[in-house]
mmCIF file of C-alpha atoms in Angstrom:
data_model
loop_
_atom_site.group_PDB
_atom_site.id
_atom_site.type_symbol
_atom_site.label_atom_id
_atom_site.label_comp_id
_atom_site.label_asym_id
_atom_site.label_seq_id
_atom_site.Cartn_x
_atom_site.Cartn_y
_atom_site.Cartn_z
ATOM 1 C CA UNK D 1 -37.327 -101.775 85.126
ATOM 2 C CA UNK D 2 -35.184 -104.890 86.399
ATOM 3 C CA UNK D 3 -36.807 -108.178 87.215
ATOM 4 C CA UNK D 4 -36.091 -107.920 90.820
ATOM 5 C CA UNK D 5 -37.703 -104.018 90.971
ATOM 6 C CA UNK D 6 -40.587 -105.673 89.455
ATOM 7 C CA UNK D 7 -41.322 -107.848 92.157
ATOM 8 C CA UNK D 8 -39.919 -105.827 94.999
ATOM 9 C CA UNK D 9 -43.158 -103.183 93.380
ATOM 10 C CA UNK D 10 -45.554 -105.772 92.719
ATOM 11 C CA UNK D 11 -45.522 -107.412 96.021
ATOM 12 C CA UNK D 12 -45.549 -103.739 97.918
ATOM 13 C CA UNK D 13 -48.548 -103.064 95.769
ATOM 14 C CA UNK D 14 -50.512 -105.948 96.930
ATOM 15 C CA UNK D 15 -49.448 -105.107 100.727
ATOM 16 C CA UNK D 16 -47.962 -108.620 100.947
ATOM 17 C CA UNK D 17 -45.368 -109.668 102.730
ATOM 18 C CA UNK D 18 -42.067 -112.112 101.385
ATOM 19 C CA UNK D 19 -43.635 -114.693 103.244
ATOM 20 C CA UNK D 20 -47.830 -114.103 101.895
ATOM 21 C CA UNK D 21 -46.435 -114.064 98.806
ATOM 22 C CA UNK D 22 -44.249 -117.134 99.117
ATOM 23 C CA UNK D 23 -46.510 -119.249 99.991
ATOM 24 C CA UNK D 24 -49.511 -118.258 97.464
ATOM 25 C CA UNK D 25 -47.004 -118.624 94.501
ATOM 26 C CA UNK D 26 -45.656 -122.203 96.195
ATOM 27 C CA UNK D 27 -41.849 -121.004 97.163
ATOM 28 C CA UNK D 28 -40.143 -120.159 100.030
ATOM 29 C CA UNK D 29 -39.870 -116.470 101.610
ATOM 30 C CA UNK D 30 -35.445 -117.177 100.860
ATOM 31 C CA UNK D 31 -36.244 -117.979 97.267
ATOM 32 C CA UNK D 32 -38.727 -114.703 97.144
ATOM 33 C CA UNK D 33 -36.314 -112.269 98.599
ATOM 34 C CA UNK D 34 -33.065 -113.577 96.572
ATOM 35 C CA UNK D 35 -35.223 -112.719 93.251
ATOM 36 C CA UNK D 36 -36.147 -109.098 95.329
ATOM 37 C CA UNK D 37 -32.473 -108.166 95.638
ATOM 38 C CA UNK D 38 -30.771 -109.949 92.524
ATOM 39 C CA UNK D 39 -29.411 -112.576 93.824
ATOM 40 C CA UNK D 40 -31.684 -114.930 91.874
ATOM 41 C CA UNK D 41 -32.675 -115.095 88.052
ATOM 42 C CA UNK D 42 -36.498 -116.365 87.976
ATOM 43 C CA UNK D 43 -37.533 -118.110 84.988
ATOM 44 C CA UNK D 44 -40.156 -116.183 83.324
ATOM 45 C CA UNK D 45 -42.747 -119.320 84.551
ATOM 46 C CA UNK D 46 -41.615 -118.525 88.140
ATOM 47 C CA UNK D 47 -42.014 -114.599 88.034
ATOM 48 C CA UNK D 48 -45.647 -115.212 86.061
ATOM 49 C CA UNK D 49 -46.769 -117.579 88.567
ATOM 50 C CA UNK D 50 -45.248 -114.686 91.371
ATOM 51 C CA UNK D 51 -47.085 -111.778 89.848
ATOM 52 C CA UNK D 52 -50.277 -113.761 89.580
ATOM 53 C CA UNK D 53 -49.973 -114.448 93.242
ATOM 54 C CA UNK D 54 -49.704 -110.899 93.842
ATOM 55 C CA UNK D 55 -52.854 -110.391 92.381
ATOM 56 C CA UNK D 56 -50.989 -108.842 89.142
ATOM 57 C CA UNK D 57 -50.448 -110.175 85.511
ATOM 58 C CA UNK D 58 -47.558 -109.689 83.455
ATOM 59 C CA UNK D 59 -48.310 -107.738 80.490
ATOM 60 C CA UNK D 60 -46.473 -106.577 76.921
ATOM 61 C CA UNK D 61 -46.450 -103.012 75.507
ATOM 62 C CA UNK D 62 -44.992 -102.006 72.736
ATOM 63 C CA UNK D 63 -42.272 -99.390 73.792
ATOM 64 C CA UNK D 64 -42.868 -95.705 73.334
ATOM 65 C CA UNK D 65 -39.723 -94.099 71.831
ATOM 66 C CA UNK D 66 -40.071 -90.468 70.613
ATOM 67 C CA UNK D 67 -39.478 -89.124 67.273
ATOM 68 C CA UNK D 68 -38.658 -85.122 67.127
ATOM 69 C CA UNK D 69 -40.350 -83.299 64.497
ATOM 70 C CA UNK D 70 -39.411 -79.512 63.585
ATOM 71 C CA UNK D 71 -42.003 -77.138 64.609
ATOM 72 C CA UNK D 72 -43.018 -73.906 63.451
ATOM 73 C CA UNK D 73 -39.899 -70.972 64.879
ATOM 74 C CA UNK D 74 -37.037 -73.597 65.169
ATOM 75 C CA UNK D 75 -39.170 -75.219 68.577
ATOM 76 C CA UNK D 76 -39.310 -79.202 68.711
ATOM 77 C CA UNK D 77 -42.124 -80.958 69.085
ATOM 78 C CA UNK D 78 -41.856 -84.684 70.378
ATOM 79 C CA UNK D 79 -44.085 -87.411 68.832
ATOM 80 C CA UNK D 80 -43.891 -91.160 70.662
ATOM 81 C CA UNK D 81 -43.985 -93.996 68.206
ATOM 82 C CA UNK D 82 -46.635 -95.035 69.866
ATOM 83 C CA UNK D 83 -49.514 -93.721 72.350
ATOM 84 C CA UNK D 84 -48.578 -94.039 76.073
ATOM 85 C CA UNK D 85 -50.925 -95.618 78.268
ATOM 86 C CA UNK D 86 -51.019 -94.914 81.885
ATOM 87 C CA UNK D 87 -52.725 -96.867 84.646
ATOM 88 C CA UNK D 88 -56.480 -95.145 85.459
ATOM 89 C CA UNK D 89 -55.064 -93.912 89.013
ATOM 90 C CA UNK D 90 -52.321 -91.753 87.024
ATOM 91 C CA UNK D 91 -54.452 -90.917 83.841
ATOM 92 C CA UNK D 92 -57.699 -89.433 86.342
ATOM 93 C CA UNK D 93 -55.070 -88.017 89.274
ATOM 94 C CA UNK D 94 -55.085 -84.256 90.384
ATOM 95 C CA UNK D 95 -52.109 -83.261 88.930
ATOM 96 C CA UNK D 96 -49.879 -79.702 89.552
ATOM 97 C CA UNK D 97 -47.543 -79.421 86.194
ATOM 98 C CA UNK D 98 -44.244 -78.136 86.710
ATOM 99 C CA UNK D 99 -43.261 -74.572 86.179
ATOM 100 C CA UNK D 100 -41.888 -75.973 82.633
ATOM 101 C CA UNK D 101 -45.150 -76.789 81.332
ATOM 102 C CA UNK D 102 -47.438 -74.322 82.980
ATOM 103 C CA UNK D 103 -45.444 -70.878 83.777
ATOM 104 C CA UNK D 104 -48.668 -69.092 83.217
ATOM 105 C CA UNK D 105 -50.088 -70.450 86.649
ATOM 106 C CA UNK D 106 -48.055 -71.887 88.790
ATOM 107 C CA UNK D 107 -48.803 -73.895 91.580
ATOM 108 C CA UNK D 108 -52.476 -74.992 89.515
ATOM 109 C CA UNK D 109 -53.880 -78.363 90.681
ATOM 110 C CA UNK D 110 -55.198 -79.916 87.412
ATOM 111 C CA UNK D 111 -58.250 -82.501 88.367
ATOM 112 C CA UNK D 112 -57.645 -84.867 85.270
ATOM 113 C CA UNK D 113 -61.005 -86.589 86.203
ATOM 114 C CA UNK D 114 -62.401 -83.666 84.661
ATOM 115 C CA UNK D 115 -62.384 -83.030 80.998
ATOM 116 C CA UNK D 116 -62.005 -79.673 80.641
ATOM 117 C CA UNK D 117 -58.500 -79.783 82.926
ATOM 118 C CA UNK D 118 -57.570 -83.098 81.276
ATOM 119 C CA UNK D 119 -57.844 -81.528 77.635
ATOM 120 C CA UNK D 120 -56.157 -78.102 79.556
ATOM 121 C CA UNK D 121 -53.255 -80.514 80.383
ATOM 122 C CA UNK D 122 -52.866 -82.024 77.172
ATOM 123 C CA UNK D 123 -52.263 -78.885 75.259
ATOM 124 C CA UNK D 124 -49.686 -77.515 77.610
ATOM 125 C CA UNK D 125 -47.968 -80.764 77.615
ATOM 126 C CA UNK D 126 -48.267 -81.498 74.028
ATOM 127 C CA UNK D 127 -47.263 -78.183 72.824
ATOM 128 C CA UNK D 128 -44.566 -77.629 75.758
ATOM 129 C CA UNK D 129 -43.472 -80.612 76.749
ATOM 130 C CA UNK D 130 -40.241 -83.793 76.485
ATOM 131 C CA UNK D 131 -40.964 -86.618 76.281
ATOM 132 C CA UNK D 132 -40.770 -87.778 80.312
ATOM 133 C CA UNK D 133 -44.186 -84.708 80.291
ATOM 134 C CA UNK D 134 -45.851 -87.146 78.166
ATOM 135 C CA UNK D 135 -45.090 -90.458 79.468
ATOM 136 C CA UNK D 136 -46.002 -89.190 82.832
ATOM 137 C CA UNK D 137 -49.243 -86.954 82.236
ATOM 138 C CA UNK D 138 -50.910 -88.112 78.915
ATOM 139 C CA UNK D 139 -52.903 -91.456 78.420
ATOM 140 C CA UNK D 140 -53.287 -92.003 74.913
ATOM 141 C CA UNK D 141 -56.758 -93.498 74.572
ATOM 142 C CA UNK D 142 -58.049 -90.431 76.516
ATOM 143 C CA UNK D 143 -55.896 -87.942 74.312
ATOM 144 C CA UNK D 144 -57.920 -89.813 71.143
ATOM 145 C CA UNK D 145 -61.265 -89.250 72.649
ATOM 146 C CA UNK D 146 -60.023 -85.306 73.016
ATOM 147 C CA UNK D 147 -58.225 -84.872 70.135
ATOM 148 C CA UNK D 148 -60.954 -83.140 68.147
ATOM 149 C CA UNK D 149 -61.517 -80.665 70.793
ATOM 150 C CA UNK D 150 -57.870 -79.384 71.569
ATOM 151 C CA UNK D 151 -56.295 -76.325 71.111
ATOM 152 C CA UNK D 152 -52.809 -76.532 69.443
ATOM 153 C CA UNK D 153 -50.496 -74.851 67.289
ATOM 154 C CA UNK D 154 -50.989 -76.011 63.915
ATOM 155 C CA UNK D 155 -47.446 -77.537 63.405
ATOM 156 C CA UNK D 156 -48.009 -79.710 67.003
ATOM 157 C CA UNK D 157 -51.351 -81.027 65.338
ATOM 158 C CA UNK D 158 -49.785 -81.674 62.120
ATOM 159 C CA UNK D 159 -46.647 -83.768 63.996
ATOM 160 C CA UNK D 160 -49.356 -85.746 66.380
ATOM 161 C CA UNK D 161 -51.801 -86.678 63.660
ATOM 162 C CA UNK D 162 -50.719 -89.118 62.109
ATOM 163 C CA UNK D 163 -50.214 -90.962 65.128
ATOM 164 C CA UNK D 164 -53.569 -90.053 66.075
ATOM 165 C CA UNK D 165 -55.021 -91.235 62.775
ATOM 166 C CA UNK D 166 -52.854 -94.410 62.544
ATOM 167 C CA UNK D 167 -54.032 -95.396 66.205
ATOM 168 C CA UNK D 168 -57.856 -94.928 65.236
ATOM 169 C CA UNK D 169 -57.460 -96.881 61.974
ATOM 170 C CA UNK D 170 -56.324 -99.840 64.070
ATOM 171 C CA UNK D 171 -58.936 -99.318 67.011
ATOM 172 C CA UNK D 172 -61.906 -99.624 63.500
ATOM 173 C CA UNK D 173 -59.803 -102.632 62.176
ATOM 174 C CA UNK D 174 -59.950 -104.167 65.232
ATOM 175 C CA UNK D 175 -63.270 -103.652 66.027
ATOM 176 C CA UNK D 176 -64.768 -104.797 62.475
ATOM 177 C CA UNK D 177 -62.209 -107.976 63.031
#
């Protein structure tokens, strides 16, 4: 996402306007909407001291690339590189899969709020899906607290778990730390 999406989305997320958010962050509403359409490079001081006005923080993931692993009967199964985290709005939404992912019921609204559709979801989109299914329907701290309980091929589990295993190693380490 470009600098200038990023604060277009922040400040529409906050309902502010150019001019709210101008002067909580200490600039003008000019200054605000040349860094909203490109016209402007902000310093990375000037869009952290923007986002906090917004009532946001800036934040660093470590980017999810996808690895793809042979599966049993020629099929591919994709792995990230690391587990994709989604905000709580997306990871508990009611969610209707596309005909891709769930051909068996179309049209299915999947309450991920619940467990039982949430771990429902994960197999179809772990054993189904690209990578855009995952990034867009699986959180990964909720997919470690179902892992145990899913039903998937065994040459899906065997791709996913060492991610899985890697990811709760660090979660002890870091806990014990």
């Amino acid at each position: 996402m470009a600098g200038a999406e990023l604060l277009a989305r922040v400040r529409r997320g906050s309902g502010l306007s150019q001019d709210e958010l101008a002067r909580r962050a200490g600039t003008s509403r000019t200054a605000v909407s040349a860094y909203e359409h490109g016209r402007k490079s902000p310093a990375l001081e000037t869009v952290d001291r923007l986002v906090s006005a917004a009532g946001y923080e800036l934040d660093a993931r470590p980017r999810v690339e996808f690895v793809r692993v042979a599966g049993a009967r020629g099929r591919a199964v994709f792995v990230p590189t690391a587990l994709p985290r989604l905000p709580v709005e997306l990871a508990l939404a009611t969610v209707e899969l596309p005909l891709s992912l769930n051909w068996s019921q179309p049209g299915r609204l999947f309450r991920l709020v619940d467990r039982g559709d949430r771990a429902r979801v994960y197999e179809l989109v772990l054993r189904e899906g690209a990578p855009a299914d995952v990034i867009r329907y699986v959180d990964g701290v909720l997919l470690v607290d179902l892992w145990e309980e899913l039903v998937l091929p065994r040459a899906v589990r065997a791709a996913w778990s060492p991610l899985i295993a890697q990811t709760i190693g660090e979660s002890r380490a870091l806990a014990t730390a």
